[in-house]
mmCIF file of C-alpha atoms and ligand atoms in Angstrom:
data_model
loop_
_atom_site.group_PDB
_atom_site.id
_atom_site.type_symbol
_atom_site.label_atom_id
_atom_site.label_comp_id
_atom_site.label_asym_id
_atom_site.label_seq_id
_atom_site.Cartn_x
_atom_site.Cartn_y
_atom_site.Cartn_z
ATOM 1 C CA UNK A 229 -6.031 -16.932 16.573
ATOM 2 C CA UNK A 230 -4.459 -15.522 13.735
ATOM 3 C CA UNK A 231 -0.623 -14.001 13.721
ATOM 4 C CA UNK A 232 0.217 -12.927 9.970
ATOM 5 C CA UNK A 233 3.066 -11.232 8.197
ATOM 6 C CA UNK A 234 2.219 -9.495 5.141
ATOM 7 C CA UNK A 235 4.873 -9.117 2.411
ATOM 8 C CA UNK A 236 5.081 -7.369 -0.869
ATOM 9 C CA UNK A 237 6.251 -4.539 -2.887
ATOM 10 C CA UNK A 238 4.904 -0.681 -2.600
ATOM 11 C CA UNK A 239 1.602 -0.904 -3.778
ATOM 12 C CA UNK A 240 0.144 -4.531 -3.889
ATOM 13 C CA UNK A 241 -2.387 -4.243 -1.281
ATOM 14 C CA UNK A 242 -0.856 -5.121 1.756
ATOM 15 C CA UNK A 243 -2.391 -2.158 3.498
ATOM 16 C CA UNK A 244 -5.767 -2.739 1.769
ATOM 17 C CA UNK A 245 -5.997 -6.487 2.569
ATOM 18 C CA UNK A 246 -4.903 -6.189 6.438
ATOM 19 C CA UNK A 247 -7.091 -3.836 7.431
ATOM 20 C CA UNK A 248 -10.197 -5.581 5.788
ATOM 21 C CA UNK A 249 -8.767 -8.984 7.450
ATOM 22 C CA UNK A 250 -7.610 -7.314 10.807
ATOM 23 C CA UNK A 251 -11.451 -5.504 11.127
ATOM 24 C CA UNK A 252 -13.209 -9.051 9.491
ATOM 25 C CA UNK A 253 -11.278 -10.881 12.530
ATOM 26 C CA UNK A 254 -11.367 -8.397 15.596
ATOM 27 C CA UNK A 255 -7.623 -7.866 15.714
ATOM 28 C CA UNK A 256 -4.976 -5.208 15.394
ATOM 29 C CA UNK A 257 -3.467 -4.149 11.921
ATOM 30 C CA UNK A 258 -0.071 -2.830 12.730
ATOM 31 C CA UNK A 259 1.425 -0.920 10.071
ATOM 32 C CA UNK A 260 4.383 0.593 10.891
ATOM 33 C CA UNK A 261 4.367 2.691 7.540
ATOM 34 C CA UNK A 262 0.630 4.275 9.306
ATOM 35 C CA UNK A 263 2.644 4.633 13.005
ATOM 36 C CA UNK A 264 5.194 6.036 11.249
ATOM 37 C CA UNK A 265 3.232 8.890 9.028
ATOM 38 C CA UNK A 266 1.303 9.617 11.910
ATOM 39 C CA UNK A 267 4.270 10.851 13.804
ATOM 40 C CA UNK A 268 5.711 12.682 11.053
ATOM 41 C CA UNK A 269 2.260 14.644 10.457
ATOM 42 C CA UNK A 270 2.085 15.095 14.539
ATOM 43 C CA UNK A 271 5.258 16.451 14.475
ATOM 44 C CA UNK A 272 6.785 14.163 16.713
ATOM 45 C CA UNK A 273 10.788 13.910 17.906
ATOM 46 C CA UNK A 274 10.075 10.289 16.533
ATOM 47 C CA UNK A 275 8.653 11.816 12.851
ATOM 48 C CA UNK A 276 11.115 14.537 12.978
ATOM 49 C CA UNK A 277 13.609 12.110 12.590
ATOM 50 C CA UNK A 278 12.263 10.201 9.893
ATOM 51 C CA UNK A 279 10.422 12.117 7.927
ATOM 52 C CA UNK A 280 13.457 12.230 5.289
ATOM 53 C CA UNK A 281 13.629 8.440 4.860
ATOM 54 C CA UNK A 282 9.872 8.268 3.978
ATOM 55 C CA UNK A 283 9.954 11.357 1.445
ATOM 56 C CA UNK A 284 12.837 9.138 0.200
ATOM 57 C CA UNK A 285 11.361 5.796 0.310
ATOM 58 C CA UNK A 286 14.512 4.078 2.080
ATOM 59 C CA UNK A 287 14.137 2.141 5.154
ATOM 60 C CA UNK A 288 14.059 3.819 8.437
ATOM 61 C CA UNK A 289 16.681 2.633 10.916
ATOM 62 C CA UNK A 290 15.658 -0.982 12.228
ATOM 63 C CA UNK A 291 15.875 0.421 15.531
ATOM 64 C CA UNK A 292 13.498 2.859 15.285
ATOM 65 C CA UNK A 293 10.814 0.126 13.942
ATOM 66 C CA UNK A 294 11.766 -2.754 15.950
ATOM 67 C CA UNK A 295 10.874 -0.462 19.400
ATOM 68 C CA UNK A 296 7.537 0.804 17.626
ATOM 69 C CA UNK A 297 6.489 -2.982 17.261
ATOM 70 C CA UNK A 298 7.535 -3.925 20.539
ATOM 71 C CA UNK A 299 5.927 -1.345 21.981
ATOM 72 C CA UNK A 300 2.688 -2.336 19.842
ATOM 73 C CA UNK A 301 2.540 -5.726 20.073
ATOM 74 C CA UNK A 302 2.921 -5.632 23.762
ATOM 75 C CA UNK A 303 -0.935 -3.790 24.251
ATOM 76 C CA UNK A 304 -3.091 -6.299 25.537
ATOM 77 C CA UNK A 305 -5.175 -6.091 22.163
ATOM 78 C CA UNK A 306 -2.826 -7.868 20.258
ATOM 79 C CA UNK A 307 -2.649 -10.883 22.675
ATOM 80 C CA UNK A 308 -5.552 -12.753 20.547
ATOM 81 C CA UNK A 309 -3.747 -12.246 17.268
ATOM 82 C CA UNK A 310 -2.398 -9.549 15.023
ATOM 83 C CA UNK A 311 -1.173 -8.709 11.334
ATOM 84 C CA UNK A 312 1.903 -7.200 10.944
ATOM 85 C CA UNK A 313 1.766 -4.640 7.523
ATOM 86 C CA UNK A 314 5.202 -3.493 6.093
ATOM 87 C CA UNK A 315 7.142 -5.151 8.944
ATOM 88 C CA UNK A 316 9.680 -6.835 9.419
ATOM 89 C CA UNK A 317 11.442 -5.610 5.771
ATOM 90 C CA UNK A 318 14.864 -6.971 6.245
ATOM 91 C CA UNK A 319 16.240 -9.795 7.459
ATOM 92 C CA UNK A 320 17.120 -8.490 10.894
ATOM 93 C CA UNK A 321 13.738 -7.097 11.542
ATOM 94 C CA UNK A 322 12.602 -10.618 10.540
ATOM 95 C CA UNK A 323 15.150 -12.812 13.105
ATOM 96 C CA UNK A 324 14.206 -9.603 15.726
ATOM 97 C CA UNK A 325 10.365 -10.690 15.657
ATOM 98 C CA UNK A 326 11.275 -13.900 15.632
ATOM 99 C CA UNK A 327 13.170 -13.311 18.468
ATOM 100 C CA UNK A 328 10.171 -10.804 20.199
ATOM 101 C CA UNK A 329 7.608 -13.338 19.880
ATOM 102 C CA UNK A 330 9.614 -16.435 21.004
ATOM 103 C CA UNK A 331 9.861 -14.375 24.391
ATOM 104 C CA UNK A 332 6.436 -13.928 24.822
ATOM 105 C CA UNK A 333 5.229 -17.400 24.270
ATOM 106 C CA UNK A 334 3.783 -16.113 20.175
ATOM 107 C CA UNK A 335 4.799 -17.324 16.678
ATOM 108 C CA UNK A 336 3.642 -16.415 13.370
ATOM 109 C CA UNK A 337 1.057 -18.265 11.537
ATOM 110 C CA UNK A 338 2.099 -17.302 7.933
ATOM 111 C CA UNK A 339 4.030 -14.684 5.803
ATOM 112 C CA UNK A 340 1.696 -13.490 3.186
ATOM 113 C CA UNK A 341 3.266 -12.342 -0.050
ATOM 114 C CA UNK A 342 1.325 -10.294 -2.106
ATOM 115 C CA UNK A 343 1.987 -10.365 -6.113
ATOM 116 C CA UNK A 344 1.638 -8.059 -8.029
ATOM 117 C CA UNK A 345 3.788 -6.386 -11.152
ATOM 118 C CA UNK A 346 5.815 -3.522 -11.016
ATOM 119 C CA UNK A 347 3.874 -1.775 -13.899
ATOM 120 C CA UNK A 348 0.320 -2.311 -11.946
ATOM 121 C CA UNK A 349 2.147 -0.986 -8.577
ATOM 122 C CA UNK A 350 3.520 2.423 -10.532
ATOM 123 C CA UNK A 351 0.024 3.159 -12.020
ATOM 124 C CA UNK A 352 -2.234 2.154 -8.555
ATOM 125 C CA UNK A 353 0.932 4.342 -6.399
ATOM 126 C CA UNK A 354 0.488 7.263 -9.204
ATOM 127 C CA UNK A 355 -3.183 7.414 -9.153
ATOM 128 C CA UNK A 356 -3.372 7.135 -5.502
ATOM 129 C CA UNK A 357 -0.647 10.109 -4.732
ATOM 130 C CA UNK A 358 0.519 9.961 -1.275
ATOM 131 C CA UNK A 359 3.356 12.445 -0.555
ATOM 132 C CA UNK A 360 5.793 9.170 -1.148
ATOM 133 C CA UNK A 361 4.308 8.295 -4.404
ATOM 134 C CA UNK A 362 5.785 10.536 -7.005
ATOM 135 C CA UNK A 363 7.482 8.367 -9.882
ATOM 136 C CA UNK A 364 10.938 8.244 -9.118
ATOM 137 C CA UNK A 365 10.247 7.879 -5.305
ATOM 138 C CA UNK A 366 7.798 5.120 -6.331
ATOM 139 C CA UNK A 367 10.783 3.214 -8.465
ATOM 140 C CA UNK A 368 13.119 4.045 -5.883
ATOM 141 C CA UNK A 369 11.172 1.850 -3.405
ATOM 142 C CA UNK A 370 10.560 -0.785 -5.913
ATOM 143 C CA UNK A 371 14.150 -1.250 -5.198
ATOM 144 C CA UNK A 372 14.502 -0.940 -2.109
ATOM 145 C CA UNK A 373 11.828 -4.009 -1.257
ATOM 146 C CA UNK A 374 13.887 -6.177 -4.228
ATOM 147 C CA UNK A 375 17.291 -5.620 -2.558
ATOM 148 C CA UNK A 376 16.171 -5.701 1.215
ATOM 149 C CA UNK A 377 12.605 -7.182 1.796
ATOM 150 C CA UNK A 378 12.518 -10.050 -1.113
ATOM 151 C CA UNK A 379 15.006 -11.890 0.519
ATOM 152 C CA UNK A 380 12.296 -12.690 3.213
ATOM 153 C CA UNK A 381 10.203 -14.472 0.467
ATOM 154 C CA UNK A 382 12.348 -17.294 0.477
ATOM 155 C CA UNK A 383 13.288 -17.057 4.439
ATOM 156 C CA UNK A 384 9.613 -17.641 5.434
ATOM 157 C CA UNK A 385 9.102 -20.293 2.739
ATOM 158 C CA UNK A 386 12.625 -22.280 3.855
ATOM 159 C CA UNK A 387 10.572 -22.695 6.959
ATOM 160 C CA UNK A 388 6.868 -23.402 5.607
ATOM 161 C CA UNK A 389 5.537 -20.423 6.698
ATOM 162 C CA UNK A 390 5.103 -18.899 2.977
ATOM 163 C CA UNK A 391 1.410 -18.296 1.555
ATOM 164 C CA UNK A 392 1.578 -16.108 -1.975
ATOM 165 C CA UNK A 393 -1.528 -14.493 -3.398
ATOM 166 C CA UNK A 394 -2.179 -13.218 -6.675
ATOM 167 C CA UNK A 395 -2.916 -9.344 -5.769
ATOM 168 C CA UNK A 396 -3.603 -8.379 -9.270
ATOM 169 C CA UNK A 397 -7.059 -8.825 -9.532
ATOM 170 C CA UNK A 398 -10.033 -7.426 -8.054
ATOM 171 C CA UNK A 399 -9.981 -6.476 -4.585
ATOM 172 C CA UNK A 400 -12.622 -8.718 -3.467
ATOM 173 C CA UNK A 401 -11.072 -11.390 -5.768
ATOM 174 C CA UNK A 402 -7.692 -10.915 -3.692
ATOM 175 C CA UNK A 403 -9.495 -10.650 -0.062
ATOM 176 C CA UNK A 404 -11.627 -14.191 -1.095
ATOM 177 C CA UNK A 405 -7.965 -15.851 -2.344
ATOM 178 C CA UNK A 406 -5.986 -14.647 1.064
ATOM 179 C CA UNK A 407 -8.959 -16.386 2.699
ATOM 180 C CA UNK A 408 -8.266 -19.139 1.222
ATOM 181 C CA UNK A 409 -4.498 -19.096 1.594
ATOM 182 C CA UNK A 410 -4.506 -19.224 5.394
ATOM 183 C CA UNK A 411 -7.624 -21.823 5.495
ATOM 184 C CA UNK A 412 -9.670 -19.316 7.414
HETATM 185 P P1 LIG B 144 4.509 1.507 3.913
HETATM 186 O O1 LIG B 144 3.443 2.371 4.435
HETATM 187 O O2 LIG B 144 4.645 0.125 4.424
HETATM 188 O O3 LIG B 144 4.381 1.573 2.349
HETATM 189 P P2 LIG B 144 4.663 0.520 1.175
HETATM 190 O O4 LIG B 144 5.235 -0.779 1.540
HETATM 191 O O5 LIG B 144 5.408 1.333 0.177
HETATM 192 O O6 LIG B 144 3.217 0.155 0.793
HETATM 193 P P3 LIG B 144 2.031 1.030 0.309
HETATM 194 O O7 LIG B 144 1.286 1.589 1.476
HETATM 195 O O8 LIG B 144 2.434 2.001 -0.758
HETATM 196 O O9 LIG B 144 1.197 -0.097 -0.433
HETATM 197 P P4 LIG B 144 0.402 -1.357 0.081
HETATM 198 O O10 LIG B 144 1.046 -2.609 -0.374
HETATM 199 O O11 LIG B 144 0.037 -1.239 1.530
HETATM 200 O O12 LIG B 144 -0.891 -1.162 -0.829
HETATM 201 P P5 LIG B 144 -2.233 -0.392 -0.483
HETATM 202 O O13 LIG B 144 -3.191 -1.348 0.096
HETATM 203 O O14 LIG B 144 -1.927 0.873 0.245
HETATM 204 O O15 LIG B 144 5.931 2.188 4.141
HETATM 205 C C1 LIG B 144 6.160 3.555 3.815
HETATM 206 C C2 LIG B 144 7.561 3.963 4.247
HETATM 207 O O16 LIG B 144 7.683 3.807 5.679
HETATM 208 C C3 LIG B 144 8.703 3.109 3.682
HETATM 209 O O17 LIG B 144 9.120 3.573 2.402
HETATM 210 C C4 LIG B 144 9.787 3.311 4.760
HETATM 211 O O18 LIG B 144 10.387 4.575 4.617
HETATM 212 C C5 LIG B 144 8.971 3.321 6.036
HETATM 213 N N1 LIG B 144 8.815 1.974 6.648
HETATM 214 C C6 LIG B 144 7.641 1.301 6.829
HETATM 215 N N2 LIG B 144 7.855 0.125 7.429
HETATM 216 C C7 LIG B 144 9.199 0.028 7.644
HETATM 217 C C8 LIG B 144 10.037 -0.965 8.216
HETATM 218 N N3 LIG B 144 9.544 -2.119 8.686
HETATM 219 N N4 LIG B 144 11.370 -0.715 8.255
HETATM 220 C C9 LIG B 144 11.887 0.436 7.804
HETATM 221 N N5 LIG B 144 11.149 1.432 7.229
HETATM 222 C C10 LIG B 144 9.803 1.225 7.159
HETATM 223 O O19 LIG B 144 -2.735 -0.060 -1.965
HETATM 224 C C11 LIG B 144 -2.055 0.884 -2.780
HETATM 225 C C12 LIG B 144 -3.108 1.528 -3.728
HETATM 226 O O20 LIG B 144 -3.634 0.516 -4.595
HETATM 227 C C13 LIG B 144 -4.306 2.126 -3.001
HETATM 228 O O21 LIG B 144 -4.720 3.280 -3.674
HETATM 229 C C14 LIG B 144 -5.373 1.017 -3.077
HETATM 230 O O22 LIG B 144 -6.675 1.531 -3.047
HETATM 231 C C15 LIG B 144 -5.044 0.374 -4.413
HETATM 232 N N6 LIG B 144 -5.345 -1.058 -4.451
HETATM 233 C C16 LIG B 144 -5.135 -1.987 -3.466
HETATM 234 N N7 LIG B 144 -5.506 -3.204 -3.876
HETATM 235 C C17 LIG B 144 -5.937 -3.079 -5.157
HETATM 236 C C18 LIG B 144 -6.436 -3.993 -6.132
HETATM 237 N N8 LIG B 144 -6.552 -5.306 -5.862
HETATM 238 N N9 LIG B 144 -6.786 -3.515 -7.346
HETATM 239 C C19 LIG B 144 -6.660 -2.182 -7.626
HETATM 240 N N10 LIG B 144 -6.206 -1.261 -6.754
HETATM 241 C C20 LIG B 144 -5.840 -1.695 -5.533
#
């Protein structure tokens, strides 16, 4: 059973690494960046009303995030495990989950934090070009994950739960050292 977190700037391989892990071991990668593009390009009431806070790269209201998790870690797929990309970001959205999981008899195994420098992130986020990933919106969420997501580097290691992985190297280099990490 595996229950992960992953942490980590814009750009570090969060998205890259969970997916490869989540297909390796037969569970859910829930990205709530991914639920939440996918209602802004279906036009949903849901992506109508955030669509400015991604073009901007601030966080969308906890609210809105905490109900898309509920709702997706309640599907009976994610009863055998699950890894959690891009949420929580705050410190609410991390003492909601906590809260969430505790009700349903779950727990996280480990936050992951992905490492990687802000000069590496700007040139993968340029080259890759999402609608998100012009320069300024790029620096803009650089800040963003200092002020409000950092914090939860040292909230999931005051509680043993921290596992950091060099994500500057090749990405077969990164996948074989997050193995590693959580002993799997
Ligand atoms: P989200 O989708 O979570 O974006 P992000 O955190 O900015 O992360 P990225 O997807 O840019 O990067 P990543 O770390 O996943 O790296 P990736 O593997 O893609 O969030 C987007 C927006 O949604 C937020 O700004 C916010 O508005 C909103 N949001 C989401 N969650 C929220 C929440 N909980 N609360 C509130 N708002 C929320 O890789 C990036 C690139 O690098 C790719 O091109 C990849 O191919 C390449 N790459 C990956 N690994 C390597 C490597 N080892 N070497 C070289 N290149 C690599």
């Amino acid at each position: 059973m595996t229950r992960l977190i992953f942490l980590g700037p814009p750009g570090s391989g969060k998205g890259t690494q969970a997916a490869q892990l989540a297909n390796n071991e037969q569970i859910p990668h829930i990205s709530t960046g991914e639920l939440l593009r996918k209602a802004v390009e279906d036009k949903t009431s849901l992506g109508l009303k955030v669509q400015s806070y991604l073009d901007e790269g601030e966080l969308v209201p906890d609210k809105v995030v905490e109900d898309l998790v509920k709702e997706r870690l309640s599907k009976s797929d994610a009863s055998s495990g699950w890894i959690l990309d891009g949420f929580p970001r705050n410190v609410v959205q991390a003492e909601f989950l906590d809260k969430l999981l505790e009700e349903v008899g779950q727990w996280t195994d480990w936050a992951i934090a992905m490492e990687v420098p802000d000069d590496v992130i700007v040139d993968r986020l340029r080259e890759r070009g999402r609608s998100d990933d012009s320069e300024e919106t790029i620096r803009h969420r650089l800040e963003v994950y200092r002020e409000k997501t950092a914090p939860l580097i040292d909230f999931y290691r005051g509680r043993g739960q921290l596992k950091s992985v060099n994500g500057n190297q090749p990405i077969a280099d990164v996948a074989a050292a997050l193995k590693q990490a959580i002993g799997s």
